[in-house]
Short mmCIF file of C-alpha atoms and ligand atoms in Angstrom, two decimals:
data_model
loop_
_atom_site.label_atom_id
_atom_site.label_comp_id
_atom_site.label_asym_id
_atom_site.label_seq_id
_atom_site.Cartn_x
_atom_site.Cartn_y
_atom_site.Cartn_z
CA MET V 1 -25.62 -0.67 -8.29
CA LYS V 2 -22.28 1.50 -9.16
CA LYS V 3 -18.95 -0.10 -8.50
CA VAL V 4 -15.62 2.02 -9.18
CA VAL V 5 -13.88 -0.46 -10.74
CA LYS V 6 -9.32 -0.32 -10.56
CA PHE V 7 -7.28 -2.80 -12.83
CA GLY V 8 -2.81 -2.68 -11.65
CA GLY V 9 -0.94 -3.16 -13.67
CA SER V 10 -0.25 -6.87 -14.11
CA SER V 11 -3.64 -6.75 -15.14
CA LEU V 12 -4.00 -3.94 -18.06
CA ALA V 13 0.78 -5.41 -19.45
CA ASN V 14 -0.51 -6.39 -22.82
CA ALA V 15 -3.78 -5.78 -25.57
CA GLU V 16 -4.09 -9.73 -23.82
CA GLN V 17 -4.11 -8.63 -20.21
CA PHE V 18 -6.80 -6.04 -20.95
CA LYS V 19 -9.37 -7.97 -22.74
CA LYS V 20 -9.29 -9.25 -19.82
CA VAL V 21 -9.81 -6.55 -18.15
CA GLY V 22 -13.12 -5.60 -21.49
CA GLU V 23 -14.74 -8.50 -20.81
CA ILE V 24 -14.46 -8.13 -16.79
CA ILE V 25 -16.41 -4.44 -17.54
CA ARG V 26 -18.65 -4.90 -19.80
CA SER V 27 -20.32 -8.46 -18.03
CA GLU V 28 -22.05 -5.73 -15.15
CA GLU V 29 -23.70 -3.09 -16.16
CA SER V 30 -22.68 -1.54 -12.93
CA ARG V 31 -19.13 -1.03 -13.46
CA ARG V 32 -19.41 2.00 -14.47
CA TYR V 33 -16.42 3.93 -13.38
CA VAL V 34 -12.92 2.57 -14.49
CA VAL V 35 -9.08 3.56 -12.96
CA PRO V 36 -5.85 1.98 -15.13
CA SER V 37 -2.61 1.74 -14.23
CA ALA V 38 -0.18 1.97 -16.41
CA PRO V 39 0.84 -0.95 -18.18
CA GLY V 40 3.15 -3.64 -15.65
CA LYS V 41 5.21 -6.21 -16.21
CA ARG V 42 4.64 -8.16 -19.18
CA PHE V 43 6.76 -12.01 -17.81
CA ASN V 44 9.88 -11.74 -15.54
CA GLY V 45 12.34 -9.25 -16.06
CA ASP V 46 10.00 -6.71 -18.18
CA THR V 47 10.27 -3.56 -16.76
CA LYS V 48 6.89 -1.21 -15.78
CA VAL V 49 6.30 1.60 -18.01
CA THR V 50 6.31 3.94 -14.64
CA ASP V 51 9.83 3.18 -14.11
CA MET V 52 11.09 2.94 -17.45
CA LEU V 53 9.23 6.56 -17.68
CA TYR V 54 10.97 7.43 -14.76
CA ALA V 55 15.20 6.52 -16.23
CA CYS V 56 13.55 8.31 -19.35
CA TYR V 57 13.23 11.28 -17.85
CA GLU V 58 16.14 11.28 -15.63
CA ALA V 59 18.08 11.34 -18.95
CA ALA V 60 15.75 14.06 -20.10
CA GLU V 61 17.17 15.80 -17.33
CA ALA V 62 20.55 15.07 -17.13
CA GLY V 63 20.17 16.70 -20.52
CA GLU V 64 20.87 13.63 -21.98
CA GLU V 65 19.09 12.13 -25.75
CA PHE V 66 16.01 10.70 -24.78
CA SER V 67 14.44 9.70 -27.57
CA GLY V 68 15.23 6.74 -27.62
CA LYS V 69 13.39 5.51 -24.10
CA LEU V 70 10.64 7.35 -24.76
CA GLN V 71 9.81 4.78 -28.16
CA ALA V 72 10.07 2.47 -26.60
CA ILE V 73 7.61 3.25 -23.97
CA LYS V 74 5.68 4.91 -27.52
CA GLU V 75 5.69 1.12 -28.54
CA ARG V 76 4.37 -0.53 -24.81
CA PHE V 77 2.01 1.23 -25.98
CA GLU V 78 1.61 1.01 -29.89
CA GLU V 79 0.93 -3.14 -29.27
CA ILE V 80 -1.47 -2.56 -26.79
CA ILE V 81 -3.47 -0.60 -29.72
CA LYS V 82 -2.05 -2.58 -32.75
CA GLY V 83 -3.40 -5.48 -30.16
CA LEU V 84 -7.45 -4.29 -30.20
CA SER V 85 -7.79 -2.64 -33.09
CA LEU V 86 -8.15 0.25 -31.42
CA ASP V 87 -8.07 3.80 -34.19
CA LEU V 88 -5.68 5.35 -31.79
CA SER V 89 -3.28 7.52 -31.73
CA LEU V 90 -1.32 8.41 -28.82
CA GLU V 91 0.79 11.22 -31.61
CA ARG V 92 -0.42 14.21 -30.36
CA GLU V 93 -0.03 13.26 -26.82
CA PHE V 94 3.88 11.78 -27.86
CA GLU V 95 4.59 15.16 -28.61
CA GLN V 96 3.90 16.91 -25.73
CA ILE V 97 5.92 14.96 -23.43
CA ALA V 98 9.20 14.75 -25.25
CA ALA V 99 8.71 18.84 -25.65
CA ASP V 100 7.79 18.94 -21.71
CA PHE V 101 11.03 16.79 -21.12
CA SER V 102 13.27 18.27 -23.42
CA ALA V 103 11.57 21.39 -21.06
CA HIS V 104 12.10 19.37 -17.19
CA ALA V 105 8.52 19.64 -16.84
CA GLY V 106 9.32 17.11 -13.75
CA LYS V 107 8.72 13.50 -12.35
CA GLU V 108 6.22 13.49 -10.36
CA TYR V 109 4.89 14.60 -14.37
CA ALA V 110 6.56 11.82 -16.22
CA ALA V 111 5.49 8.92 -13.48
CA SER V 112 2.36 9.78 -14.44
CA ARG V 113 2.12 9.62 -17.91
CA GLY V 114 1.00 6.20 -18.30
CA GLU V 115 -1.19 6.15 -16.31
CA PHE V 116 -2.44 9.34 -18.69
CA LEU V 117 -1.60 7.89 -21.61
CA ASN V 118 -3.11 3.93 -20.31
CA GLY V 119 -6.43 6.25 -19.31
CA LYS V 120 -6.37 7.05 -23.39
CA VAL V 121 -6.22 3.67 -23.65
CA MET V 122 -8.60 2.96 -22.00
CA ALA V 123 -11.84 4.79 -22.68
CA ALA V 124 -10.44 4.61 -26.49
CA TYR V 125 -11.23 0.12 -25.52
CA LEU V 126 -14.59 1.00 -23.33
CA GLY V 127 -15.74 3.60 -24.82
CA TYR V 128 -16.02 5.43 -22.12
CA GLU V 129 -15.74 9.53 -21.69
CA PHE V 130 -12.43 10.58 -20.58
CA VAL V 131 -11.91 12.94 -17.60
CA ASP V 132 -7.93 13.62 -16.75
CA ALA V 133 -7.09 13.24 -12.98
CA ALA V 134 -5.02 16.71 -12.81
CA GLU V 135 -8.83 18.09 -12.53
CA VAL V 136 -10.29 16.57 -10.27
CA ILE V 137 -7.35 15.30 -7.56
CA ARG V 138 -6.39 18.10 -5.97
CA PHE V 139 -2.63 18.75 -3.68
CA ASP V 140 -1.58 21.42 -1.93
CA LYS V 141 0.71 23.87 -2.33
CA ASN V 142 2.93 21.29 -0.14
CA GLY V 143 1.97 18.33 -2.35
CA VAL V 144 -0.93 16.85 0.50
CA LEU V 145 -3.51 15.52 -0.90
CA GLU V 146 -6.97 18.08 -0.06
CA ALA V 147 -9.37 15.41 0.44
CA GLU V 148 -12.03 17.10 0.87
CA LYS V 149 -11.41 19.40 -2.23
CA THR V 150 -10.53 16.38 -4.19
CA ASN V 151 -14.05 14.37 -3.30
CA ARG V 152 -15.82 18.05 -4.00
CA LEU V 153 -14.16 18.25 -7.83
CA LEU V 154 -15.03 14.89 -8.31
CA GLU V 155 -18.16 14.15 -7.90
CA LYS V 156 -18.51 17.74 -9.02
CA ARG V 157 -17.49 16.46 -12.32
CA LEU V 158 -18.91 12.71 -13.05
CA ALA V 159 -21.96 13.38 -11.30
CA LYS V 160 -21.75 14.18 -15.47
CA CYS V 161 -20.56 11.26 -17.25
CA GLU V 162 -22.57 7.67 -16.91
CA LYS V 163 -19.23 6.11 -17.54
CA ALA V 164 -16.63 7.28 -16.79
CA VAL V 165 -12.10 6.25 -16.90
CA ILE V 166 -9.98 8.37 -14.42
CA PRO V 167 -6.24 7.20 -13.97
CA GLY V 168 -5.40 6.63 -11.44
CA PHE V 169 -1.43 7.45 -9.49
CA TYR V 170 -1.49 11.42 -10.03
CA GLY V 171 -3.65 14.14 -9.40
CA ALA V 172 -2.62 18.40 -9.48
CA LYS V 173 -1.83 21.79 -7.83
CA VAL V 174 -4.54 24.03 -7.94
CA ASP V 175 -1.07 25.56 -10.48
CA GLY V 176 -1.75 23.19 -12.80
CA THR V 177 2.30 21.02 -11.28
CA ILE V 178 1.44 16.97 -11.58
CA LYS V 179 1.72 15.84 -8.44
CA THR V 180 1.77 11.25 -8.50
CA PHE V 181 1.03 9.54 -5.14
CA SER V 182 3.59 7.64 -3.54
CA ARG V 183 4.57 3.78 -5.68
CA GLY V 184 0.76 1.53 -6.42
CA GLY V 185 -1.10 5.09 -6.05
CA SER V 186 -4.01 4.42 -8.54
CA ASP V 187 -5.38 1.92 -5.16
CA ILE V 188 -6.01 6.13 -4.23
CA THR V 189 -7.47 7.00 -6.68
CA GLY V 190 -10.09 4.96 -6.95
CA ALA V 191 -10.34 4.73 -3.65
CA LEU V 192 -11.20 7.99 -4.10
CA VAL V 193 -13.22 7.79 -6.89
CA ALA V 194 -15.53 5.02 -4.81
CA ARG V 195 -15.80 7.61 -2.40
CA ALA V 196 -16.67 10.47 -4.45
CA VAL V 197 -19.78 8.32 -6.60
CA GLY V 198 -20.77 6.86 -3.44
CA ALA V 199 -20.56 3.49 -5.35
CA ASP V 200 -22.20 0.00 -4.09
CA VAL V 201 -18.33 -1.66 -3.76
CA TYR V 202 -14.80 -1.06 -4.65
CA GLU V 203 -13.15 -3.20 -7.04
CA ASN V 204 -9.64 -4.00 -7.15
CA TRP V 205 -8.73 -6.42 -10.24
CA THR V 206 -4.87 -7.26 -9.11
CA ASP V 207 -2.86 -10.70 -10.33
CA VAL V 208 -3.60 -12.23 -7.20
CA SER V 209 -7.15 -14.05 -5.32
CA GLY V 210 -7.05 -11.78 -2.13
CA PHE V 211 -5.29 -11.86 0.70
CA LEU V 212 -3.80 -15.41 1.91
CA MET V 213 -3.50 -16.09 5.93
CA ALA V 214 -0.27 -15.75 5.43
CA ASP V 215 2.66 -14.79 3.02
CA PRO V 216 2.19 -17.63 0.18
CA ARG V 217 6.36 -17.58 -0.16
CA ILE V 218 6.95 -19.04 4.04
CA VAL V 219 3.85 -20.73 4.71
CA LYS V 220 2.93 -23.43 1.96
CA ASP V 221 -0.33 -23.11 0.78
CA PRO V 222 -1.79 -20.50 3.59
CA LYS V 223 -6.52 -20.21 3.38
CA PRO V 224 -7.35 -17.68 1.49
CA ILE V 225 -9.38 -14.76 3.76
CA SER V 226 -12.19 -14.20 2.83
CA THR V 227 -14.12 -10.88 4.77
CA VAL V 228 -11.61 -8.83 6.46
CA SER V 229 -12.57 -5.77 8.72
CA TYR V 230 -10.27 -2.02 7.50
CA LYS V 231 -9.36 -1.94 10.24
CA GLU V 232 -7.58 -5.61 11.06
CA LEU V 233 -6.17 -5.29 7.39
CA ARG V 234 -4.09 -1.87 8.18
CA GLU V 235 -3.17 -4.28 11.46
CA LEU V 236 -2.30 -6.33 8.68
CA SER V 237 -0.45 -3.81 6.37
CA TYR V 238 1.06 -2.29 8.73
CA MET V 239 2.83 -5.85 9.23
CA GLY V 240 3.75 -5.03 5.42
CA ALA V 241 1.23 -7.77 3.78
CA SER V 242 1.06 -5.89 0.39
CA VAL V 243 -1.41 -6.17 -1.34
CA LEU V 244 -3.40 -2.15 -1.43
CA HIS V 245 -1.69 0.74 -1.17
CA GLU V 246 -2.39 1.45 2.64
CA ASP V 247 -3.19 5.35 1.83
CA ALA V 248 -7.00 3.61 -0.10
CA ILE V 249 -8.41 2.64 3.22
CA TYR V 250 -8.93 6.04 4.28
CA PRO V 251 -10.69 6.83 1.86
CA ALA V 252 -13.70 4.34 1.18
CA ARG V 253 -13.37 3.37 5.20
CA ILE V 254 -14.86 6.81 5.73
CA ALA V 255 -18.05 6.02 3.51
CA ASN V 256 -18.68 3.21 4.60
CA ILE V 257 -17.15 1.16 0.86
CA PRO V 258 -16.61 -2.28 1.21
CA ILE V 259 -13.28 -3.21 -1.19
CA ASN V 260 -12.90 -5.97 -2.87
CA ILE V 261 -9.86 -7.14 -4.14
CA ARG V 262 -9.97 -10.06 -7.73
CA ASN V 263 -7.60 -11.68 -9.48
CA THR V 264 -7.59 -9.94 -13.34
CA ASN V 265 -6.97 -14.00 -14.17
CA GLU V 266 -9.02 -16.11 -12.06
CA PRO V 267 -12.57 -13.60 -12.53
CA GLU V 268 -14.70 -15.73 -10.74
CA ASN V 269 -12.92 -16.22 -7.77
CA PRO V 270 -14.84 -13.98 -5.19
CA GLY V 271 -12.06 -12.14 -4.04
CA THR V 272 -11.32 -11.19 -0.21
CA MET V 273 -13.76 -8.38 0.99
CA ILE V 274 -12.47 -6.46 3.42
CA THR V 275 -15.87 -4.04 5.18
CA SER V 276 -15.86 -1.89 8.10
CA GLU V 277 -18.11 -5.19 10.27
CA PRO V 278 -15.34 -7.48 11.80
CA ALA V 279 -14.39 -10.82 9.54
CA LYS V 280 -17.23 -13.46 9.99
CA LEU V 281 -14.81 -16.34 10.74
CA GLU V 282 -14.95 -20.13 9.91
CA GLU V 283 -16.08 -22.35 12.33
CA GLY V 284 -12.95 -22.79 14.95
CA GLN V 285 -10.84 -19.70 13.75
CA ILE V 286 -9.87 -17.48 15.73
CA ILE V 287 -7.20 -15.31 13.85
CA ALA V 288 -7.51 -13.75 9.64
CA GLY V 289 -4.12 -13.28 9.42
CA ILE V 290 -0.24 -13.31 9.76
CA ALA V 291 2.34 -10.15 9.17
CA GLY V 292 6.02 -9.80 9.62
CA SER V 293 8.79 -7.60 8.93
CA LYS V 294 12.57 -8.25 9.89
CA ASP V 295 14.58 -5.97 11.01
CA PHE V 296 13.63 -3.67 13.84
CA THR V 297 15.62 -2.46 16.94
CA VAL V 298 14.86 -2.65 20.47
CA ILE V 299 17.09 -0.70 22.97
CA THR V 300 15.34 -1.79 26.31
CA MET V 301 15.78 0.83 28.94
CA TYR V 302 16.15 -0.43 33.37
CA LYS V 303 16.43 1.74 36.07
CA ALA V 304 15.29 1.17 39.00
CA LEU V 305 11.75 3.00 40.56
CA LEU V 306 11.01 3.55 36.97
CA SER V 307 7.40 3.30 37.42
CA SER V 308 7.36 5.64 39.90
CA GLU V 309 8.90 8.64 37.37
CA ARG V 310 7.07 11.27 36.02
CA GLY V 311 7.97 12.12 32.26
CA PHE V 312 10.57 9.33 31.22
CA ILE V 313 7.88 8.52 27.76
CA ARG V 314 8.18 11.85 27.28
CA LYS V 315 11.65 12.75 27.41
CA MET V 316 12.71 9.80 25.41
CA SER V 317 10.10 10.31 21.97
CA GLY V 318 11.52 13.51 22.21
CA VAL V 319 14.88 12.06 21.55
CA LEU V 320 13.44 10.93 18.97
CA GLU V 321 12.06 13.78 17.19
CA ASP V 322 15.82 15.62 17.75
CA PHE V 323 16.56 12.67 15.53
CA ASP V 324 13.39 12.28 13.59
CA ILE V 325 12.50 8.79 13.59
CA PRO V 326 9.19 7.29 14.65
CA ILE V 327 8.53 4.56 16.91
CA GLU V 328 6.86 0.83 16.21
CA HIS V 329 6.50 0.11 19.55
CA ILE V 330 7.02 0.88 23.54
CA PRO V 331 6.37 -2.44 25.00
CA SER V 332 6.88 -1.75 28.78
CA GLY V 333 7.11 -3.40 32.25
CA VAL V 334 7.83 -2.26 35.70
CA ASP V 335 11.31 -0.50 36.00
CA THR V 336 12.03 -1.98 32.19
CA LEU V 337 11.33 -0.19 28.52
CA SER V 338 12.32 -0.80 25.00
CA VAL V 339 11.77 1.42 22.08
CA VAL V 340 10.66 -0.32 18.96
CA ILE V 341 12.28 1.49 15.69
CA SER V 342 12.40 0.69 12.41
CA ASN V 343 16.58 0.31 10.56
CA LYS V 344 15.45 2.14 8.09
CA GLN V 345 15.00 4.87 9.66
CA LEU V 346 16.90 4.51 11.50
CA GLY V 347 19.80 4.98 9.39
CA GLY V 348 22.86 4.95 11.31
CA LYS V 349 22.04 7.09 14.08
CA LEU V 350 21.44 4.93 16.01
CA GLU V 351 25.26 5.68 18.63
CA ASP V 352 23.68 9.55 18.96
CA ILE V 353 20.99 8.03 19.81
CA LEU V 354 22.33 5.43 22.72
CA ASP V 355 24.39 8.70 23.84
CA GLU V 356 21.09 11.03 23.89
CA PHE V 357 19.08 8.18 26.04
CA GLU V 358 22.31 7.64 28.77
CA ARG V 359 22.71 12.32 29.30
CA GLN V 360 18.92 12.10 29.06
CA LEU V 361 17.21 9.43 30.27
CA LYS V 362 19.85 8.07 33.00
CA PRO V 363 18.99 4.35 32.78
CA ASP V 364 21.17 1.77 35.07
CA HIS V 365 21.72 -0.20 32.23
CA MET V 366 20.58 -0.87 28.44
CA GLU V 367 20.52 -2.76 26.33
CA VAL V 368 20.46 -3.08 22.39
CA SER V 369 18.98 -5.86 20.24
CA ASP V 370 19.39 -4.84 15.87
CA ASP V 371 18.63 -7.24 14.10
CA ILE V 372 14.34 -7.93 15.76
CA ALA V 373 11.79 -9.36 13.50
CA LEU V 374 7.87 -8.00 14.55
CA ILE V 375 5.60 -9.79 13.99
CA ALA V 376 1.34 -9.30 14.39
CA THR V 377 -1.08 -12.52 14.74
CA VAL V 378 -4.80 -10.37 13.98
CA GLY V 379 -8.15 -10.78 14.43
CA ALA V 380 -10.52 -9.11 15.59
CA GLY V 381 -11.85 -12.02 17.61
CA MET V 382 -8.96 -12.52 19.40
CA SER V 383 -10.40 -10.33 22.39
CA LEU V 384 -13.21 -12.50 22.91
CA ARG V 385 -11.46 -15.24 23.28
CA THR V 386 -9.45 -17.17 25.80
CA GLY V 387 -6.25 -19.19 25.69
CA VAL V 388 -5.65 -17.25 22.42
CA SER V 389 -1.58 -16.21 23.82
CA ALA V 390 -1.03 -18.79 25.35
CA LYS V 391 -1.85 -21.15 21.96
CA LEU V 392 0.46 -18.74 19.89
CA PHE V 393 3.21 -18.73 22.66
CA THR V 394 3.44 -22.38 22.86
CA ALA V 395 3.70 -22.87 19.54
CA LEU V 396 6.38 -20.88 18.86
CA ALA V 397 8.23 -22.62 22.23
CA GLU V 398 7.08 -26.31 20.87
CA LYS V 399 9.27 -24.77 17.37
CA LYS V 400 12.70 -24.39 20.62
CA VAL V 401 11.73 -19.88 18.67
CA ASN V 402 13.19 -17.93 21.08
CA ILE V 403 10.52 -14.70 21.83
CA ARG V 404 12.33 -11.61 22.72
CA MET V 405 9.61 -9.03 22.82
CA ILE V 406 6.02 -9.62 23.35
CA ASP V 407 3.40 -6.75 22.96
CA GLN V 408 -0.69 -6.65 22.93
CA GLY V 409 -1.70 -4.13 20.56
CA SER V 410 -3.95 -1.56 22.72
CA SER V 411 -6.94 -2.88 19.81
CA GLU V 412 -7.21 -5.99 21.12
CA MET V 413 -6.72 -7.04 17.57
CA ASN V 414 -3.41 -8.06 17.90
CA ILE V 415 -0.42 -9.33 19.36
CA ILE V 416 2.79 -8.26 18.22
CA VAL V 417 5.67 -11.31 18.68
CA GLY V 418 9.35 -9.85 18.97
CA VAL V 419 11.80 -12.61 17.78
CA GLU V 420 15.33 -12.89 15.32
CA ASN V 421 16.06 -12.29 12.42
CA LYS V 422 16.71 -15.77 12.34
CA ASP V 423 13.94 -17.46 13.48
CA PHE V 424 11.15 -15.35 11.63
CA GLU V 425 9.75 -17.64 8.48
CA LYS V 426 9.85 -20.75 11.13
CA ALA V 427 7.78 -18.61 13.53
CA ILE V 428 5.06 -17.27 10.62
CA ARG V 429 4.36 -21.26 10.34
CA ALA V 430 4.23 -22.18 13.43
CA ILE V 431 1.52 -19.80 14.55
CA TYR V 432 0.02 -20.26 11.27
CA GLY V 433 0.02 -23.85 11.97
CA ALA V 434 -1.59 -23.81 15.63
CA PHE V 435 -4.83 -22.11 13.98
N1 LIG Y 1 1.77 3.50 -11.92
C1 LIG Y 1 2.45 3.64 -10.52
C2 LIG Y 1 3.00 1.91 -9.81
O1 LIG Y 1 4.06 1.75 -10.55
C3 LIG Y 1 1.46 3.40 -9.60
C4 LIG Y 1 0.79 1.83 -9.71
O2 LIG Y 1 0.88 1.21 -10.42
O3 LIG Y 1 -0.87 2.17 -8.73
O4 LIG Y 1 4.01 2.57 -8.69
#
């Protein structure tokens, strides 16, 4: 049995949390490869080490005095080292970092040092070998992960270690320049390591006991999801359920390694298992979960005989491509076509886009709603059942939620409804209640 275990920032925020992590790792011989994040928040209002590093580097780059900021970061690590009674000094590492900051080594290099240093601490604490991610996680010259190259490097390097700590979040280009993933990217490192060593399980330890069927800020005490498939999870996280970095799914999925989301503060809880199989639903359960996000714009175009026109969608998507805007959904009717765009992506270009639609598509009429929330009800079991959508729409009607748009994902494991932003929470509660 071989496990890769990744611990998030809140699991490693201080010595006390480190001790819980130590206990978890030592309780199973199979937990051989450990991927740490940088120390996160110790309490509400605290600052993550990664954010401290960004701020410190910003000062360095602006030519300001940054030694005080760097000292505060050093103290976070010293507090952990002292609390764990380790015989470890990071003096040399901090000297190097100070010199590199002065030489403007780059923002991504700066951010990566949180994981780098925490990896050193973790390796000393566990007595595991430290493997620098810069040696084994490879990005191309444009900063895109080279997945196959990385897999080969990791596989070769880790074949030589029985047990190792590989810091999360970063890697390097072939010339040695440090490159980070996007925020929360240690999840990706964990998945890459799991694939390379052929792990039986990739355990992702965080501060929640896995996924819940709905956002607990909206629904009171939602049920936990015990198993969910990679595909269902992809739909849920695309729509805003965030526990795991989206890009962490792919490496685990191609190697068919289950991902187990676990809680460092509640290690006896089995958490959520993410596997290639669709969720094993409990008696009477039809859906895996509900997720959604606010702030989308829906542009609906009406045109007589649209259904027999050629090239309409191509022209429409061409306009959006020219404006560099991704399309979220394209629900269509006989003589109508809507396009859903996220407001964040739209960024003030709406008027110009409408002008261009007018010019190139010549619709009879256009309507725009710019305060739409999308809610996805996800579950692989849905396509095999009858009456699922009836139940969903009835629940919304009973709560007097006006449905502005419906889109059943082509995967048939997903029904997306668009409602007004103001009805978002009410709609989620209604759907949760119905299922
Ligand atoms: N420390 C990085 C962040 O705060 C990466 C991670 O925690 O996964 O985003």
